[in-house]
Amino acid sequence: MPELDDLPGAIACDYTLVEAGEARVVPGGVIDESLLSIYVNGESLATMMCSPLQLEALAVGYLYNEGIIECAADIGHLQLNQTKSVADVILRHGDARLPRRMILTSGCGGGMTGQELSASQPALPSDFSASPELVLRLMRGLQSAAKLYQAVRGVHTAALGAASGILVSAEDVGRHNAVDKVAGAALLAEIASRDRILLCSGRISSEMLGKARRMAVPIVVSRTAPTSISLALAQAWRICVVGYARRSGMRVYTHPWRITPLGLSFSDV
């Protein structure tokens, strides 16, 4: 285990290990969790439980995925307070449509969003596809980027990938937050998310799929399972959902034509 003093986002915590009928105290750690409130033009927009890492990227990505900004240049000023519990954002345009009430987003699913998810959004026009080998290679890259998870577990990882490898990655107690951080980091680094592959460690819910559609990502990959609503949305939006991508296998749930093994073609279902 790495030294936790040098690993932001984790806190040292000894615990008692019980195994083989014996108990012993061993050094370990737990995930640090904090509260972040986002204010836009002086108005309270959202409060969320999150990991205290990449908070600027989290704020930017959240605003983008909620449709409040279109690019990082829409933000005139972004500042965290001294305790990093508040992100103050001033937009360059003053006519942003914000929710009338504060949004409370939970750290890991069940959160509310201001943008309604529906299949009425247009399908992605992209014909982007990827090989199974690339998908699995990127999943290995996702695992390598999961430094906090390797140290103390209890955290989700998300990443944006391309043929060249992992472009940006993020970890957070909430899988939705991790995706927002990836979106924000890509915007701040001027890395296009269109025609990329979004990888995540957690369940693919309808909210996660909505963020992928906002980012114009045609392939979403997870180590675990999607939900029924996320698959319905993925089918309508021409997004390929891949679950249980582990070692040498995967489950392709929607638009399998986007996964193109050499010498084998899929018909769209």
PDB file of C-alpha atoms in Angstrom:
ATOM      1  CA  MET A   1       0.000   0.000   0.000  1.00  0.00           C
ATOM      2  CA  PRO A   2       1.386   3.464  -0.877  1.00  0.00           C
ATOM      3  CA  GLU A   3       2.093   6.009   1.854  1.00  0.00           C
ATOM      4  CA  LEU A   4      -1.283   7.635   2.511  1.00  0.00           C
ATOM      5  CA  ASP A   5       0.352  10.892   3.543  1.00  0.00           C
ATOM      6  CA  ASP A   6       1.390  11.246  -0.104  1.00  0.00           C
ATOM      7  CA  LEU A   7      -1.960  10.168  -1.560  1.00  0.00           C
ATOM      8  CA  PRO A   8      -4.549  12.967  -1.713  1.00  0.00           C
ATOM      9  CA  GLY A   9      -8.094  11.760  -1.248  1.00  0.00           C
ATOM     10  CA  ALA A  10      -7.264   9.118   1.348  1.00  0.00           C
ATOM     11  CA  ILE A  11      -6.996   9.297   5.123  1.00  0.00           C
ATOM     12  CA  ALA A  12      -4.949   6.914   7.268  1.00  0.00           C
ATOM     13  CA  CYS A  13      -7.116   4.642   9.395  1.00  0.00           C
ATOM     14  CA  ASP A  14      -6.033   1.553  11.301  1.00  0.00           C
ATOM     15  CA  TYR A  15      -8.487  -1.336  11.371  1.00  0.00           C
ATOM     16  CA  THR A  16      -8.800  -4.744  12.964  1.00  0.00           C
ATOM     17  CA  LEU A  17      -8.431  -7.585  10.483  1.00  0.00           C
ATOM     18  CA  VAL A  18     -10.244 -10.768  11.400  1.00  0.00           C
ATOM     19  CA  GLU A  19      -9.280 -13.891   9.451  1.00  0.00           C
ATOM     20  CA  ALA A  20      -8.591 -17.549  10.149  1.00  0.00           C
ATOM     21  CA  GLY A  21     -10.045 -17.126  13.628  1.00  0.00           C
ATOM     22  CA  GLU A  22      -7.520 -14.467  14.603  1.00  0.00           C
ATOM     23  CA  ALA A  23      -7.678 -10.685  14.941  1.00  0.00           C
ATOM     24  CA  ARG A  24      -4.908  -8.163  14.496  1.00  0.00           C
ATOM     25  CA  VAL A  25      -4.640  -4.419  14.042  1.00  0.00           C
ATOM     26  CA  VAL A  26      -3.183  -3.381  10.695  1.00  0.00           C
ATOM     27  CA  PRO A  27      -2.497   0.037   9.164  1.00  0.00           C
ATOM     28  CA  GLY A  28      -4.852   1.087   6.403  1.00  0.00           C
ATOM     29  CA  GLY A  29      -6.910   3.944   5.117  1.00  0.00           C
ATOM     30  CA  VAL A  30     -10.319   5.160   4.039  1.00  0.00           C
ATOM     31  CA  ILE A  31     -11.597   7.475   1.330  1.00  0.00           C
ATOM     32  CA  ASP A  32     -11.802  11.154   2.241  1.00  0.00           C
ATOM     33  CA  GLU A  33     -15.277  12.566   1.599  1.00  0.00           C
ATOM     34  CA  SER A  34     -16.246  16.226   1.597  1.00  0.00           C
ATOM     35  CA  LEU A  35     -19.082  18.572   0.731  1.00  0.00           C
ATOM     36  CA  LEU A  36     -18.865  20.884  -2.281  1.00  0.00           C
ATOM     37  CA  SER A  37     -21.385  23.637  -3.009  1.00  0.00           C
ATOM     38  CA  ILE A  38     -21.422  25.187  -6.474  1.00  0.00           C
ATOM     39  CA  TYR A  39     -22.564  28.792  -6.878  1.00  0.00           C
ATOM     40  CA  VAL A  40     -23.189  30.270 -10.318  1.00  0.00           C
ATOM     41  CA  ASN A  41     -23.389  34.047 -10.666  1.00  0.00           C
ATOM     42  CA  GLY A  42     -23.947  34.236  -6.915  1.00  0.00           C
ATOM     43  CA  GLU A  43     -26.834  31.755  -6.936  1.00  0.00           C
ATOM     44  CA  SER A  44     -26.682  28.371  -5.207  1.00  0.00           C
ATOM     45  CA  LEU A  45     -26.905  25.640  -7.834  1.00  0.00           C
ATOM     46  CA  ALA A  46     -25.798  22.321  -6.354  1.00  0.00           C
ATOM     47  CA  THR A  47     -24.387  20.676  -3.269  1.00  0.00           C
ATOM     48  CA  MET A  48     -22.785  17.263  -3.517  1.00  0.00           C
ATOM     49  CA  MET A  49     -20.747  14.825  -1.517  1.00  0.00           C
ATOM     50  CA  CYS A  50     -17.500  14.145  -3.334  1.00  0.00           C
ATOM     51  CA  SER A  51     -13.830  13.309  -3.052  1.00  0.00           C
ATOM     52  CA  PRO A  52     -11.779  16.501  -2.503  1.00  0.00           C
ATOM     53  CA  LEU A  53      -9.829  16.051  -5.757  1.00  0.00           C
ATOM     54  CA  GLN A  54     -10.089  17.829  -9.137  1.00  0.00           C
ATOM     55  CA  LEU A  55     -12.816  20.065  -7.740  1.00  0.00           C
ATOM     56  CA  GLU A  56     -12.461  22.657 -10.488  1.00  0.00           C
ATOM     57  CA  ALA A  57     -12.934  19.902 -13.067  1.00  0.00           C
ATOM     58  CA  LEU A  58     -15.953  18.627 -11.132  1.00  0.00           C
ATOM     59  CA  ALA A  59     -17.593  22.053 -11.174  1.00  0.00           C
ATOM     60  CA  VAL A  60     -16.870  22.626 -14.863  1.00  0.00           C
ATOM     61  CA  GLY A  61     -17.974  19.145 -15.872  1.00  0.00           C
ATOM     62  CA  TYR A  62     -21.162  19.371 -13.843  1.00  0.00           C
ATOM     63  CA  LEU A  63     -22.091  22.683 -15.460  1.00  0.00           C
ATOM     64  CA  TYR A  64     -21.367  21.258 -18.902  1.00  0.00           C
ATOM     65  CA  ASN A  65     -23.282  18.020 -18.403  1.00  0.00           C
ATOM     66  CA  GLU A  66     -26.246  19.988 -17.057  1.00  0.00           C
ATOM     67  CA  GLY A  67     -26.277  22.143 -20.197  1.00  0.00           C
ATOM     68  CA  ILE A  68     -25.454  25.376 -18.348  1.00  0.00           C
ATOM     69  CA  ILE A  69     -22.230  25.950 -20.303  1.00  0.00           C
ATOM     70  CA  GLU A  70     -21.130  24.827 -23.752  1.00  0.00           C
ATOM     71  CA  CYS A  71     -17.376  25.154 -23.265  1.00  0.00           C
ATOM     72  CA  ALA A  72     -14.816  26.210 -20.682  1.00  0.00           C
ATOM     73  CA  ALA A  73     -14.637  29.662 -22.275  1.00  0.00           C
ATOM     74  CA  ASP A  74     -18.187  30.335 -21.019  1.00  0.00           C
ATOM     75  CA  ILE A  75     -16.699  30.612 -17.531  1.00  0.00           C
ATOM     76  CA  GLY A  76     -15.292  34.024 -16.732  1.00  0.00           C
ATOM     77  CA  HIS A  77     -14.092  33.150 -13.243  1.00  0.00           C
ATOM     78  CA  LEU A  78     -13.926  30.024 -11.088  1.00  0.00           C
ATOM     79  CA  GLN A  79     -12.573  30.077  -7.554  1.00  0.00           C
ATOM     80  CA  LEU A  80     -12.589  27.660  -4.650  1.00  0.00           C
ATOM     81  CA  ASN A  81     -12.835  29.041  -1.141  1.00  0.00           C
ATOM     82  CA  GLN A  82     -10.041  28.419   1.357  1.00  0.00           C
ATOM     83  CA  THR A  83     -11.558  25.211   2.706  1.00  0.00           C
ATOM     84  CA  LYS A  84     -12.422  23.985  -0.807  1.00  0.00           C
ATOM     85  CA  SER A  85     -16.044  23.530   0.173  1.00  0.00           C
ATOM     86  CA  VAL A  86     -17.476  26.167  -2.189  1.00  0.00           C
ATOM     87  CA  ALA A  87     -16.855  26.701  -5.895  1.00  0.00           C
ATOM     88  CA  ASP A  88     -17.851  30.195  -7.066  1.00  0.00           C
ATOM     89  CA  VAL A  89     -18.436  30.383 -10.816  1.00  0.00           C
ATOM     90  CA  ILE A  90     -19.058  33.571 -12.750  1.00  0.00           C
ATOM     91  CA  LEU A  91     -20.289  33.050 -16.295  1.00  0.00           C
ATOM     92  CA  ARG A  92     -19.417  35.360 -19.152  1.00  0.00           C
ATOM     93  CA  HIS A  93     -23.086  35.473 -20.134  1.00  0.00           C
ATOM     94  CA  GLY A  94     -25.628  36.535 -17.563  1.00  0.00           C
ATOM     95  CA  ASP A  95     -28.679  34.825 -19.061  1.00  0.00           C
ATOM     96  CA  ALA A  96     -27.908  31.285 -17.901  1.00  0.00           C
ATOM     97  CA  ARG A  97     -31.025  29.311 -17.053  1.00  0.00           C
ATOM     98  CA  LEU A  98     -30.476  27.851 -13.625  1.00  0.00           C
ATOM     99  CA  PRO A  99     -32.823  25.612 -11.643  1.00  0.00           C
ATOM    100  CA  ARG A 100     -35.007  27.559  -9.255  1.00  0.00           C
ATOM    101  CA  ARG A 101     -34.015  25.439  -6.308  1.00  0.00           C
ATOM    102  CA  MET A 102     -30.888  23.893  -4.956  1.00  0.00           C
ATOM    103  CA  ILE A 103     -30.042  20.489  -6.368  1.00  0.00           C
ATOM    104  CA  LEU A 104     -28.804  17.858  -3.956  1.00  0.00           C
ATOM    105  CA  THR A 105     -26.737  15.229  -5.719  1.00  0.00           C
ATOM    106  CA  SER A 106     -25.770  12.167  -3.743  1.00  0.00           C
ATOM    107  CA  GLY A 107     -22.258  10.818  -3.905  1.00  0.00           C
ATOM    108  CA  CYS A 108     -23.157   7.557  -5.607  1.00  0.00           C
ATOM    109  CA  GLY A 109     -26.377   7.321  -7.511  1.00  0.00           C
ATOM    110  CA  GLY A 110     -29.919   8.384  -6.774  1.00  0.00           C
ATOM    111  CA  GLY A 111     -29.001  12.005  -7.382  1.00  0.00           C
ATOM    112  CA  MET A 112     -31.318  14.519  -8.987  1.00  0.00           C
ATOM    113  CA  THR A 113     -30.290  16.457 -12.058  1.00  0.00           C
ATOM    114  CA  GLY A 114     -31.656  19.658 -13.533  1.00  0.00           C
ATOM    115  CA  GLN A 115     -31.666  18.344 -17.074  1.00  0.00           C
ATOM    116  CA  GLU A 116     -34.437  15.861 -17.859  1.00  0.00           C
ATOM    117  CA  LEU A 117     -33.285  12.708 -19.554  1.00  0.00           C
ATOM    118  CA  SER A 118     -35.410  11.554 -22.446  1.00  0.00           C
ATOM    119  CA  ALA A 119     -35.108   9.629 -25.672  1.00  0.00           C
ATOM    120  CA  SER A 120     -36.252  12.717 -27.571  1.00  0.00           C
ATOM    121  CA  GLN A 121     -32.672  13.954 -27.835  1.00  0.00           C
ATOM    122  CA  PRO A 122     -31.204  13.335 -31.282  1.00  0.00           C
ATOM    123  CA  ALA A 123     -29.206  10.212 -31.934  1.00  0.00           C
ATOM    124  CA  LEU A 124     -25.454  10.576 -32.319  1.00  0.00           C
ATOM    125  CA  PRO A 125     -24.631  10.922 -36.033  1.00  0.00           C
ATOM    126  CA  SER A 126     -21.164   9.456 -35.544  1.00  0.00           C
ATOM    127  CA  ASP A 127     -20.121   6.141 -37.108  1.00  0.00           C
ATOM    128  CA  PHE A 128     -17.258   5.724 -34.643  1.00  0.00           C
ATOM    129  CA  SER A 129     -16.306   2.135 -33.776  1.00  0.00           C
ATOM    130  CA  ALA A 130     -13.571   0.366 -31.828  1.00  0.00           C
ATOM    131  CA  SER A 131     -12.089  -3.090 -31.598  1.00  0.00           C
ATOM    132  CA  PRO A 132     -12.552  -5.346 -28.561  1.00  0.00           C
ATOM    133  CA  GLU A 133      -8.789  -5.243 -28.101  1.00  0.00           C
ATOM    134  CA  LEU A 134      -8.852  -1.456 -27.759  1.00  0.00           C
ATOM    135  CA  VAL A 135     -11.752  -1.572 -25.298  1.00  0.00           C
ATOM    136  CA  LEU A 136      -9.985  -4.077 -23.077  1.00  0.00           C
ATOM    137  CA  ARG A 137      -6.676  -2.225 -23.317  1.00  0.00           C
ATOM    138  CA  LEU A 138      -8.379   0.978 -22.194  1.00  0.00           C
ATOM    139  CA  MET A 139     -10.058  -0.854 -19.322  1.00  0.00           C
ATOM    140  CA  ARG A 140      -6.616  -1.983 -18.179  1.00  0.00           C
ATOM    141  CA  GLY A 141      -5.565   1.654 -18.401  1.00  0.00           C
ATOM    142  CA  LEU A 142      -8.553   2.616 -16.258  1.00  0.00           C
ATOM    143  CA  GLN A 143      -7.480   0.132 -13.611  1.00  0.00           C
ATOM    144  CA  SER A 144      -3.923   1.477 -13.676  1.00  0.00           C
ATOM    145  CA  ALA A 145      -5.255   5.023 -13.182  1.00  0.00           C
ATOM    146  CA  ALA A 146      -7.247   3.969 -10.098  1.00  0.00           C
ATOM    147  CA  LYS A 147      -4.577   4.928  -7.568  1.00  0.00           C
ATOM    148  CA  LEU A 148      -7.000   5.646  -4.736  1.00  0.00           C
ATOM    149  CA  TYR A 149      -8.918   2.444  -5.343  1.00  0.00           C
ATOM    150  CA  GLN A 150      -5.726   0.411  -5.276  1.00  0.00           C
ATOM    151  CA  ALA A 151      -4.781   1.995  -1.958  1.00  0.00           C
ATOM    152  CA  VAL A 152      -8.011   2.015   0.050  1.00  0.00           C
ATOM    153  CA  ARG A 153     -10.877   0.856  -2.215  1.00  0.00           C
ATOM    154  CA  GLY A 154     -14.273   2.549  -1.798  1.00  0.00           C
ATOM    155  CA  VAL A 155     -13.989   4.874  -4.801  1.00  0.00           C
ATOM    156  CA  HIS A 156     -15.128   4.975  -8.434  1.00  0.00           C
ATOM    157  CA  THR A 157     -12.933   5.671 -11.441  1.00  0.00           C
ATOM    158  CA  ALA A 158     -13.845   7.128 -14.836  1.00  0.00           C
ATOM    159  CA  ALA A 159     -11.752   7.941 -17.871  1.00  0.00           C
ATOM    160  CA  LEU A 160     -11.914   9.186 -21.436  1.00  0.00           C
ATOM    161  CA  GLY A 161     -10.013   6.997 -23.857  1.00  0.00           C
ATOM    162  CA  ALA A 162      -8.897   6.900 -27.473  1.00  0.00           C
ATOM    163  CA  ALA A 163      -6.698   4.719 -29.656  1.00  0.00           C
ATOM    164  CA  SER A 164      -3.667   6.474 -28.150  1.00  0.00           C
ATOM    165  CA  GLY A 165      -4.698   5.480 -24.612  1.00  0.00           C
ATOM    166  CA  ILE A 166      -6.285   7.152 -21.578  1.00  0.00           C
ATOM    167  CA  LEU A 167      -6.675  10.895 -22.191  1.00  0.00           C
ATOM    168  CA  VAL A 168      -8.019  12.003 -18.791  1.00  0.00           C
ATOM    169  CA  SER A 169      -9.115  10.124 -15.681  1.00  0.00           C
ATOM    170  CA  ALA A 170     -10.698  10.890 -12.323  1.00  0.00           C
ATOM    171  CA  GLU A 171     -11.655   9.176  -9.084  1.00  0.00           C
ATOM    172  CA  ASP A 172     -14.490  10.032  -6.720  1.00  0.00           C
ATOM    173  CA  VAL A 173     -16.763   8.499  -4.109  1.00  0.00           C
ATOM    174  CA  GLY A 174     -19.586   9.054  -6.599  1.00  0.00           C
ATOM    175  CA  ARG A 175     -19.571   7.509 -10.067  1.00  0.00           C
ATOM    176  CA  HIS A 176     -21.568  10.458 -11.425  1.00  0.00           C
ATOM    177  CA  ASN A 177     -19.010  12.848  -9.953  1.00  0.00           C
ATOM    178  CA  ALA A 178     -16.174  10.887 -11.542  1.00  0.00           C
ATOM    179  CA  VAL A 179     -17.769  11.269 -14.989  1.00  0.00           C
ATOM    180  CA  ASP A 180     -18.356  14.992 -14.406  1.00  0.00           C
ATOM    181  CA  LYS A 181     -14.700  15.362 -13.424  1.00  0.00           C
ATOM    182  CA  VAL A 182     -13.644  13.647 -16.637  1.00  0.00           C
ATOM    183  CA  ALA A 183     -15.874  15.964 -18.674  1.00  0.00           C
ATOM    184  CA  GLY A 184     -14.518  19.006 -16.877  1.00  0.00           C
ATOM    185  CA  ALA A 185     -10.884  17.931 -17.150  1.00  0.00           C
ATOM    186  CA  ALA A 186     -11.339  17.359 -20.890  1.00  0.00           C
ATOM    187  CA  LEU A 187     -12.908  20.799 -21.340  1.00  0.00           C
ATOM    188  CA  LEU A 188     -10.171  22.531 -19.363  1.00  0.00           C
ATOM    189  CA  ALA A 189      -7.464  20.710 -21.335  1.00  0.00           C
ATOM    190  CA  GLU A 190      -9.282  21.365 -24.628  1.00  0.00           C
ATOM    191  CA  ILE A 191      -9.606  17.638 -25.311  1.00  0.00           C
ATOM    192  CA  ALA A 192     -12.633  16.764 -27.424  1.00  0.00           C
ATOM    193  CA  SER A 193     -14.907  14.098 -25.956  1.00  0.00           C
ATOM    194  CA  ARG A 194     -16.728  13.446 -29.234  1.00  0.00           C
ATOM    195  CA  ASP A 195     -15.887  10.071 -30.781  1.00  0.00           C
ATOM    196  CA  ARG A 196     -14.049   8.898 -27.682  1.00  0.00           C
ATOM    197  CA  ILE A 197     -14.698   6.006 -25.302  1.00  0.00           C
ATOM    198  CA  LEU A 198     -16.020   6.678 -21.805  1.00  0.00           C
ATOM    199  CA  LEU A 199     -14.898   4.113 -19.266  1.00  0.00           C
ATOM    200  CA  CYS A 200     -16.182   3.731 -15.727  1.00  0.00           C
ATOM    201  CA  SER A 201     -15.887   1.315 -12.852  1.00  0.00           C
ATOM    202  CA  GLY A 202     -19.484   1.495 -11.653  1.00  0.00           C
ATOM    203  CA  ARG A 203     -22.982   0.710 -12.839  1.00  0.00           C
ATOM    204  CA  ILE A 204     -24.185   2.524 -15.964  1.00  0.00           C
ATOM    205  CA  SER A 205     -27.405   4.272 -14.945  1.00  0.00           C
ATOM    206  CA  SER A 206     -29.693   6.501 -16.995  1.00  0.00           C
ATOM    207  CA  GLU A 207     -27.980   9.578 -15.542  1.00  0.00           C
ATOM    208  CA  MET A 208     -24.580   8.246 -16.540  1.00  0.00           C
ATOM    209  CA  LEU A 209     -25.879   7.586 -20.047  1.00  0.00           C
ATOM    210  CA  GLY A 210     -27.253  11.126 -20.181  1.00  0.00           C
ATOM    211  CA  LYS A 211     -23.822  12.520 -19.361  1.00  0.00           C
ATOM    212  CA  ALA A 212     -22.290  10.358 -22.089  1.00  0.00           C
ATOM    213  CA  ARG A 213     -24.817  11.711 -24.608  1.00  0.00           C
ATOM    214  CA  ARG A 214     -24.016  15.263 -23.565  1.00  0.00           C
ATOM    215  CA  MET A 215     -20.336  14.515 -24.162  1.00  0.00           C
ATOM    216  CA  ALA A 216     -21.152  12.961 -27.577  1.00  0.00           C
ATOM    217  CA  VAL A 217     -19.441   9.729 -26.555  1.00  0.00           C
ATOM    218  CA  PRO A 218     -20.554   6.820 -28.779  1.00  0.00           C
ATOM    219  CA  ILE A 219     -19.169   3.967 -26.628  1.00  0.00           C
ATOM    220  CA  VAL A 220     -19.605   3.598 -22.858  1.00  0.00           C
ATOM    221  CA  VAL A 221     -17.779   0.779 -21.090  1.00  0.00           C
ATOM    222  CA  SER A 222     -18.061  -0.469 -17.514  1.00  0.00           C
ATOM    223  CA  ARG A 223     -16.721  -3.281 -15.386  1.00  0.00           C
ATOM    224  CA  THR A 224     -20.281  -3.889 -14.154  1.00  0.00           C
ATOM    225  CA  ALA A 225     -23.845  -3.741 -15.462  1.00  0.00           C
ATOM    226  CA  PRO A 226     -26.133  -1.175 -17.115  1.00  0.00           C
ATOM    227  CA  THR A 227     -29.742  -0.535 -16.114  1.00  0.00           C
ATOM    228  CA  SER A 228     -32.796  -1.065 -18.308  1.00  0.00           C
ATOM    229  CA  ILE A 229     -33.484   2.654 -18.790  1.00  0.00           C
ATOM    230  CA  SER A 230     -29.874   3.352 -19.708  1.00  0.00           C
ATOM    231  CA  LEU A 231     -30.109   0.690 -22.419  1.00  0.00           C
ATOM    232  CA  ALA A 232     -33.326   2.179 -23.800  1.00  0.00           C
ATOM    233  CA  LEU A 233     -31.677   5.585 -23.990  1.00  0.00           C
ATOM    234  CA  ALA A 234     -28.512   4.115 -25.496  1.00  0.00           C
ATOM    235  CA  GLN A 235     -30.540   2.384 -28.198  1.00  0.00           C
ATOM    236  CA  ALA A 236     -32.297   5.646 -29.085  1.00  0.00           C
ATOM    237  CA  TRP A 237     -29.086   7.694 -29.032  1.00  0.00           C
ATOM    238  CA  ARG A 238     -26.953   5.189 -31.025  1.00  0.00           C
ATOM    239  CA  ILE A 239     -24.621   4.670 -28.079  1.00  0.00           C
ATOM    240  CA  CYS A 240     -22.916   1.322 -27.630  1.00  0.00           C
ATOM    241  CA  VAL A 241     -23.055   0.125 -24.023  1.00  0.00           C
ATOM    242  CA  VAL A 242     -20.485  -2.466 -22.979  1.00  0.00           C
ATOM    243  CA  GLY A 243     -20.683  -4.110 -19.570  1.00  0.00           C
ATOM    244  CA  TYR A 244     -18.538  -6.569 -17.652  1.00  0.00           C
ATOM    245  CA  ALA A 245     -15.438  -5.658 -19.645  1.00  0.00           C
ATOM    246  CA  ARG A 246     -12.891  -7.757 -17.822  1.00  0.00           C
ATOM    247  CA  ARG A 247      -9.735  -9.556 -18.898  1.00  0.00           C
ATOM    248  CA  SER A 248     -10.597 -11.091 -22.266  1.00  0.00           C
ATOM    249  CA  GLY A 249     -14.381 -10.718 -22.410  1.00  0.00           C
ATOM    250  CA  MET A 250     -17.252  -8.249 -22.387  1.00  0.00           C
ATOM    251  CA  ARG A 251     -21.011  -7.990 -22.869  1.00  0.00           C
ATOM    252  CA  VAL A 252     -22.184  -5.662 -25.649  1.00  0.00           C
ATOM    253  CA  TYR A 253     -25.763  -4.578 -24.901  1.00  0.00           C
ATOM    254  CA  THR A 254     -26.595  -2.009 -27.588  1.00  0.00           C
ATOM    255  CA  HIS A 255     -25.369  -1.123 -31.082  1.00  0.00           C
ATOM    256  CA  PRO A 256     -22.825  -3.949 -31.314  1.00  0.00           C
ATOM    257  CA  TRP A 257     -21.772  -2.692 -34.757  1.00  0.00           C
ATOM    258  CA  ARG A 258     -19.621  -0.153 -32.941  1.00  0.00           C
ATOM    259  CA  ILE A 259     -17.457  -3.026 -31.654  1.00  0.00           C
ATOM    260  CA  THR A 260     -15.690  -4.367 -34.724  1.00  0.00           C
ATOM    261  CA  PRO A 261     -13.473  -7.395 -34.287  1.00  0.00           C
ATOM    262  CA  LEU A 262     -11.204  -8.154 -37.207  1.00  0.00           C
ATOM    263  CA  GLY A 263     -12.961 -10.435 -39.685  1.00  0.00           C
ATOM    264  CA  LEU A 264     -16.348 -10.249 -37.921  1.00  0.00           C
ATOM    265  CA  SER A 265     -19.131  -7.750 -38.540  1.00  0.00           C
ATOM    266  CA  PHE A 266     -22.197  -7.164 -36.412  1.00  0.00           C
ATOM    267  CA  SER A 267     -25.644  -6.212 -37.651  1.00  0.00           C
ATOM    268  CA  ASP A 268     -27.307  -3.463 -35.664  1.00  0.00           C
ATOM    269  CA  VAL A 269     -29.973  -4.678 -33.234  1.00  0.00           C
TER     270      VAL A 269
END
